[in-house]
Coordinates of C-alpha atoms in Angstrom, one line a residue:
M1 CA 105.7 121.0 87.0
S2 CA 104.4 124.6 87.4
E3 CA 102.1 125.6 90.2
T4 CA 99.2 126.1 87.7
E5 CA 99.7 122.6 86.3
S6 CA 99.8 121.1 89.8
N7 CA 96.5 122.8 90.7
N8 CA 94.8 121.6 87.6
N9 CA 96.0 118.0 88.2
N10 CA 94.4 118.1 91.7
A11 CA 91.2 119.8 90.6
W12 CA 89.3 116.6 91.2
L13 CA 90.1 116.9 94.9
G14 CA 88.4 120.3 95.2
L15 CA 85.4 119.0 93.2
L16 CA 85.1 116.0 95.6
K17 CA 85.2 118.3 98.6
W18 CA 82.2 120.2 97.2
S19 CA 80.3 117.1 96.2
L20 CA 80.6 115.5 99.6
N21 CA 78.3 118.1 101.0
Y22 CA 75.5 117.2 98.6
V23 CA 75.9 113.5 97.6
D24 CA 75.8 110.4 99.7
G25 CA 75.5 107.9 96.8
T26 CA 71.9 107.0 97.5
V27 CA 68.5 107.8 95.9
P28 CA 66.6 110.5 97.7
S29 CA 63.9 108.9 99.9
N30 CA 61.0 111.0 98.4
E31 CA 61.9 109.7 95.0
S32 CA 61.8 106.1 96.0
E33 CA 58.9 103.9 94.9
G34 CA 56.4 103.5 97.7
F35 CA 57.8 106.4 99.7
K36 CA 55.9 107.0 103.0
E37 CA 56.9 109.6 105.5
M38 CA 58.0 108.1 108.8
S39 CA 55.8 108.7 111.8
K40 CA 57.1 110.5 114.9
E41 CA 56.9 107.2 116.9
D42 CA 58.9 105.3 114.3
R43 CA 61.4 108.1 114.0
A44 CA 61.9 108.2 117.8
F45 CA 62.3 104.4 117.9
L46 CA 64.9 104.5 115.1
E47 CA 66.8 107.3 116.7
E48 CA 67.0 105.3 119.9
V49 CA 68.2 102.3 118.1
M50 CA 70.9 104.3 116.3
K51 CA 72.1 105.7 119.6
N52 CA 72.6 102.2 120.9
G53 CA 75.4 101.3 118.6
I54 CA 74.1 100.5 115.1
V55 CA 76.6 101.9 112.6
D56 CA 75.3 103.6 109.5
E57 CA 77.8 102.3 106.9
G58 CA 76.8 104.9 104.3
E59 CA 77.5 107.7 106.7
R60 CA 80.7 106.0 107.9
M61 CA 81.9 105.9 104.3
K62 CA 81.3 109.6 103.9
T63 CA 83.1 110.3 107.2
I64 CA 86.1 108.2 106.0
L65 CA 86.2 109.9 102.6
S66 CA 86.0 113.3 104.2
S67 CA 88.9 112.5 106.6
L68 CA 91.0 111.1 103.8
V69 CA 90.3 114.2 101.7
A70 CA 91.5 116.3 104.6
Y71 CA 94.6 114.2 105.0
L72 CA 95.6 114.4 101.4
D73 CA 94.7 118.1 101.1
N74 CA 96.9 118.9 104.1
I75 CA 99.8 117.0 102.5
L76 CA 99.4 118.8 99.2
K77 CA 99.2 122.2 100.8
G78 CA 102.4 121.4 102.7
S79 CA 104.2 120.2 99.5
S80 CA 103.2 123.2 97.5
G81 CA 104.5 125.6 100.1
G82 CA 101.0 126.7 101.3
E83 CA 99.9 126.7 104.9
S84 CA 99.5 123.2 106.4
K85 CA 97.1 123.0 109.3
D86 CA 98.2 120.6 112.0
E87 CA 95.0 120.0 113.8
T88 CA 92.0 120.7 111.7
I89 CA 91.2 121.4 108.1
D90 CA 88.0 122.5 106.4
A91 CA 87.5 119.4 104.1
T92 CA 83.9 119.9 103.0
S93 CA 84.0 123.7 103.1
T94 CA 80.6 125.3 103.1
S95 CA 80.2 126.1 106.8
K96 CA 82.6 127.5 109.4
D97 CA 81.5 124.7 111.7
D98 CA 82.1 122.0 109.1
V99 CA 85.6 121.0 110.0
V100 CA 87.3 117.6 109.9
L101 CA 90.2 116.5 112.1
V102 CA 93.4 115.9 110.2
V103 CA 94.4 112.3 110.8
S104 CA 97.9 110.9 111.0
E105 CA 99.3 108.5 108.5
D106 CA 98.7 105.5 110.8
E107 CA 95.1 106.7 111.3
A108 CA 94.6 107.2 107.6
L109 CA 95.8 103.6 107.1
V110 CA 93.2 102.3 109.6
L111 CA 90.5 104.3 107.8
L112 CA 91.4 102.7 104.5
E113 CA 91.3 99.3 106.1
D114 CA 87.8 100.1 107.4
L115 CA 86.8 101.3 104.0
Q116 CA 88.0 98.1 102.4
F117 CA 85.8 96.1 104.8
I118 CA 82.7 98.2 104.0
V119 CA 83.1 98.1 100.2
E120 CA 83.3 94.3 100.2
Q121 CA 79.5 94.6 100.1
I122 CA 78.3 95.4 96.6
D123 CA 75.7 98.0 97.5
Y124 CA 78.1 100.0 99.6
A125 CA 80.7 99.7 96.9
K126 CA 78.2 101.3 94.4
S127 CA 77.4 104.0 96.9
F128 CA 81.1 104.8 97.5
A129 CA 81.7 105.0 93.8
A130 CA 78.7 107.4 93.5
M131 CA 80.4 109.6 96.1
G132 CA 83.4 110.0 93.8
G133 CA 85.4 107.3 95.6
I134 CA 86.8 105.7 92.5
E135 CA 88.4 108.9 91.2
F136 CA 89.6 109.8 94.7
L137 CA 91.4 106.4 95.3
I138 CA 93.0 106.5 91.9
G139 CA 94.1 110.1 92.4
F140 CA 95.3 109.4 95.9
S141 CA 97.4 106.4 94.6
A142 CA 99.0 108.6 91.9
Q143 CA 100.5 111.0 94.5
K144 CA 103.9 109.3 94.2
E145 CA 105.9 112.3 95.4
N146 CA 103.7 113.2 98.3
V147 CA 102.1 110.1 99.8
S148 CA 103.8 107.1 101.3
K149 CA 104.0 103.8 99.5
T150 CA 102.1 102.2 102.4
I151 CA 99.1 104.5 102.0
R152 CA 99.1 104.3 98.2
S153 CA 99.1 100.5 98.5
A154 CA 96.2 100.6 100.9
C155 CA 94.2 102.8 98.4
L156 CA 94.8 100.3 95.7
T157 CA 93.8 97.4 97.9
A158 CA 90.5 99.2 98.7
L159 CA 89.9 99.9 95.0
S160 CA 90.5 96.3 94.1
T161 CA 88.0 95.1 96.7
L162 CA 85.5 97.6 95.5
C163 CA 85.6 96.3 91.9
Q164 CA 85.9 92.6 92.7
N165 CA 82.9 90.7 91.2
N166 CA 81.0 93.9 91.0
P167 CA 79.8 94.7 87.4
P168 CA 78.3 98.2 88.3
A169 CA 81.6 99.2 89.9
Q170 CA 83.5 97.8 87.0
Y171 CA 81.4 99.9 84.6
M172 CA 82.0 103.0 86.7
M173 CA 85.7 102.3 86.5
L174 CA 85.4 102.3 82.7
E175 CA 83.5 105.5 82.8
H176 CA 86.3 107.1 84.8
G177 CA 88.9 106.0 82.3
A178 CA 90.5 103.8 84.9
I179 CA 92.3 101.5 82.4
L180 CA 94.5 104.3 81.0
K181 CA 95.0 105.8 84.5
L182 CA 96.1 102.4 86.0
L183 CA 98.5 101.8 83.0
Q184 CA 100.0 105.2 83.6
L185 CA 100.4 104.4 87.3
Y186 CA 102.1 101.1 86.5
S187 CA 104.6 102.7 84.1
A188 CA 105.3 105.5 86.6
E189 CA 106.6 102.9 89.1
F190 CA 109.4 101.9 86.8
P191 CA 112.6 102.7 88.7
K192 CA 114.9 105.4 87.3
Q193 CA 117.9 103.0 87.3
K194 CA 118.3 99.3 86.6
C195 CA 116.8 97.5 89.6
A196 CA 118.9 94.4 90.2
K197 CA 117.6 91.6 92.5
K198 CA 119.6 89.4 94.8
D199 CA 119.3 85.6 94.6
D200 CA 116.7 85.6 97.4
G201 CA 114.5 88.0 95.4
D202 CA 115.2 91.1 97.6
T203 CA 116.2 94.4 95.9
A204 CA 119.9 95.2 95.9
D205 CA 121.1 97.7 98.4
G206 CA 120.5 101.3 97.5
L207 CA 117.7 100.6 95.0
V208 CA 114.0 101.1 95.5
D209 CA 111.8 98.1 95.0
T210 CA 108.6 98.9 93.1
D211 CA 107.4 95.3 92.6
S212 CA 104.9 95.3 95.5
L213 CA 103.1 98.5 94.3
R214 CA 103.1 97.3 90.7
A215 CA 101.6 94.0 91.9
K216 CA 98.8 96.0 93.6
I217 CA 98.2 97.9 90.3
V218 CA 97.9 94.7 88.4
Q219 CA 95.5 93.4 91.0
V220 CA 93.3 96.4 90.7
M221 CA 93.4 96.2 86.9
S222 CA 92.5 92.5 87.0
S223 CA 89.6 93.0 89.5
S224 CA 88.2 95.9 87.4
I225 CA 88.3 93.9 84.1
R226 CA 87.8 90.2 84.7
N227 CA 84.4 88.8 83.7
H228 CA 83.4 92.1 82.2
E229 CA 83.4 91.5 78.4
T230 CA 83.6 95.2 77.3
A231 CA 86.4 96.0 79.8
E232 CA 88.4 92.9 78.7
Q233 CA 88.1 93.9 75.1
I234 CA 89.2 97.5 75.7
F235 CA 92.2 96.4 77.8
C236 CA 93.3 93.8 75.2
M237 CA 93.1 96.3 72.4
N238 CA 95.6 98.5 74.3
V239 CA 99.3 97.7 73.5
E240 CA 100.3 99.0 76.9
G241 CA 97.9 96.6 78.5
V242 CA 99.6 93.6 76.9
Q243 CA 103.0 95.1 77.9
M244 CA 101.9 95.4 81.5
I245 CA 101.2 91.7 81.8
E246 CA 104.4 90.8 79.9
S247 CA 106.4 93.1 82.2
G248 CA 104.8 91.6 85.3
L249 CA 105.8 88.1 84.1
G250 CA 109.4 89.2 83.5
I251 CA 109.4 89.9 79.8
H252 CA 111.3 93.2 79.4
C253 CA 112.5 95.3 76.5
A254 CA 116.1 96.5 76.4
K255 CA 115.3 100.0 77.6
E256 CA 113.4 99.0 80.7
T257 CA 115.0 99.6 84.1
L258 CA 113.2 96.6 85.7
G259 CA 114.9 93.7 87.3
R260 CA 113.5 90.2 87.8
P261 CA 109.9 90.4 89.2
D262 CA 109.2 89.0 92.6
V263 CA 106.9 86.1 93.2
N264 CA 103.9 88.2 94.1
L265 CA 104.0 90.3 90.9
K266 CA 104.5 87.2 88.8
R267 CA 101.6 85.4 90.5
K268 CA 99.2 88.3 90.0
S269 CA 100.3 88.8 86.4
L270 CA 99.9 85.1 85.6
F271 CA 96.5 85.0 87.2
F272 CA 95.4 88.0 85.1
L273 CA 96.8 86.4 81.9
Q274 CA 95.0 83.2 82.6
A275 CA 91.7 85.0 83.1
L276 CA 92.0 86.8 79.8
V277 CA 93.1 83.9 77.6
T278 CA 90.6 81.5 79.0
S279 CA 87.7 83.9 79.2
D280 CA 84.5 83.2 77.2
A281 CA 85.2 86.3 75.2
A282 CA 88.8 85.2 74.3
D283 CA 89.1 85.0 70.5
V284 CA 91.9 84.3 68.0
Q285 CA 93.1 87.9 68.0
R286 CA 93.4 88.0 71.8
I287 CA 95.3 84.7 72.0
C288 CA 97.7 86.0 69.3
K289 CA 98.4 89.1 71.3
F290 CA 99.4 87.0 74.3
T291 CA 101.3 84.3 72.5
Q292 CA 104.6 85.6 73.6
A293 CA 103.4 85.7 77.2
I294 CA 102.0 82.2 77.0
Q295 CA 105.1 80.7 75.5
Y296 CA 107.3 82.6 78.0
T297 CA 105.5 80.9 80.9
V298 CA 106.2 77.5 79.3
C299 CA 110.0 78.2 79.1
N300 CA 110.3 79.9 82.5
F301 CA 107.5 78.8 84.9
L302 CA 107.4 75.0 84.6
D303 CA 111.0 73.9 85.3
P304 CA 111.6 73.8 89.1
T305 CA 115.3 74.6 88.5
V306 CA 114.1 77.9 86.9
E307 CA 110.9 78.6 88.9
D308 CA 110.9 77.4 92.5
S309 CA 107.3 78.6 93.4
Q310 CA 105.1 75.5 93.2
E311 CA 102.0 77.7 93.1
I312 CA 103.3 79.5 89.9
R313 CA 104.1 76.1 88.3
E314 CA 100.7 74.8 89.1
M315 CA 98.9 78.0 87.8
T316 CA 100.9 77.7 84.6
L317 CA 100.0 74.1 84.0
S318 CA 96.3 74.9 84.8
M319 CA 96.3 77.8 82.3
L320 CA 97.8 75.7 79.5
S321 CA 95.3 72.8 80.0
R322 CA 92.4 75.3 80.0
I323 CA 93.6 76.8 76.8
L324 CA 93.7 73.3 75.2
A325 CA 90.3 72.4 76.6
R326 CA 88.7 75.3 74.7
K327 CA 89.5 73.4 71.4
C328 CA 90.3 76.7 69.6
C329 CA 93.3 79.0 69.5
V330 CA 95.5 76.2 70.8
D331 CA 98.5 76.6 68.4
P332 CA 100.5 78.9 70.8
V333 CA 100.5 75.9 73.3
L334 CA 101.0 73.1 70.7
D335 CA 103.9 75.0 69.1
M336 CA 105.7 74.4 72.4
K337 CA 104.9 70.6 72.3
P338 CA 108.5 69.4 72.1
T339 CA 109.5 71.5 75.1
L340 CA 106.4 70.5 77.1
I341 CA 106.7 66.8 76.4
S342 CA 110.4 66.7 77.2
L343 CA 110.1 68.6 80.4
G344 CA 106.8 66.9 81.3
V345 CA 108.1 63.3 81.1
K346 CA 111.1 64.2 83.3
R347 CA 108.9 66.0 85.8
V348 CA 106.3 63.2 86.0
T349 CA 109.0 60.7 86.6
A350 CA 110.5 62.8 89.4
L351 CA 107.2 63.4 91.0
R352 CA 106.1 59.8 91.0
A353 CA 109.4 58.8 92.7
L354 CA 108.6 61.0 95.7
E355 CA 107.3 59.4 98.9
G356 CA 105.4 60.4 102.0
E357 CA 104.7 64.0 102.7
E358 CA 106.8 65.1 99.6
R359 CA 104.6 63.0 97.4
E360 CA 101.4 64.4 99.0
Y361 CA 102.7 67.9 98.6
A362 CA 103.4 67.4 94.9
E363 CA 100.2 65.5 94.1
E364 CA 98.4 68.4 92.5
E365 CA 101.4 69.3 90.2
L366 CA 101.6 65.7 89.2
K367 CA 97.9 65.5 88.2
L368 CA 98.2 68.7 86.3
W369 CA 101.3 67.4 84.3
E370 CA 99.6 64.1 83.5
S371 CA 96.4 66.0 82.4
L372 CA 98.4 68.4 80.2
I373 CA 100.4 65.7 78.5
T374 CA 97.2 63.8 77.7
N375 CA 95.5 67.0 76.4
I376 CA 98.5 67.8 74.2
A377 CA 98.3 64.3 72.6
R378 CA 94.6 64.5 72.0
T379 CA 94.2 68.2 70.9
P380 CA 94.3 68.9 67.1
R381 CA 95.9 72.0 65.8
D382 CA 93.8 75.0 64.7
E383 CA 92.3 74.8 61.2
E384 CA 94.0 77.1 58.7

């Protein structure tokens, strides 16, 4: 990549530095309904209270963002051969006095953890997004060659928290083209060579494991899309979106360099799949697009000799029952009826034979199997 192309790709960082001087994500007080200027007595009282330890979370977010911008800017200057300042960097740039301390990687990680805690609150999440926080976190996460995996993972965790159950933030993600950017992030994490896994799930020696970061990307995508009808539709219309879920479950094409996904990646991909195919907005076209994924889970996630994670087995049983309970678009499940009944009868017999703590531990899986077998028997196929 040429120096010019690199500068263009990081243009958003310079824009964010400038905007932090003028935007805090809130509506100006004098434009608010019922605005009344504060009296000198009230102002003095408020200043005294603030001095005694009440934290302004809005100002704290701006400080965190400024510090993280400084941290990333310092890294990028160093990687591009420019001067890297060790102690301070002008992160918000308009005044000589306006400098921000450059934090270490450990300190940056603490800042991201603080940010995650703050944006759990919907109003602060909206304010952070208005500051340019969404674009920053996505851009920060994309710095594969310059930023550590730990920091990138923390950025994705904060982004997921920001979007979770937050329709305004989900809409802002759409406006920023986050679906395409996250899909590109996911595919960029494919290893350059075949990534074999040992029997215990660890990556073979000498190869880089990318499952944990890809699991984080799936988590962000899921948080930004679930229960947002427009976002769900856009994602499901994208071929790469369907392939992301299939890849996370373990369905790979011949040219992929991925090994068997770890439990965390499978769990998050399965949870995302379940949300999409059981959503109120799920229609025939959507179920058809995910038929391969649904039937793959039947063959690979229910038999304990193939899938040893009880949580994944239970999630799969729950998803299949919920699809049947919708009474439409059920053929992808009913097409697997012989496999399900054969495995289900064996599994129910084995689970009922358990005693003591083992039986108690397996009780939920047993109930789910019994419910699924009953639903299969009672559910008619889709009308032609």
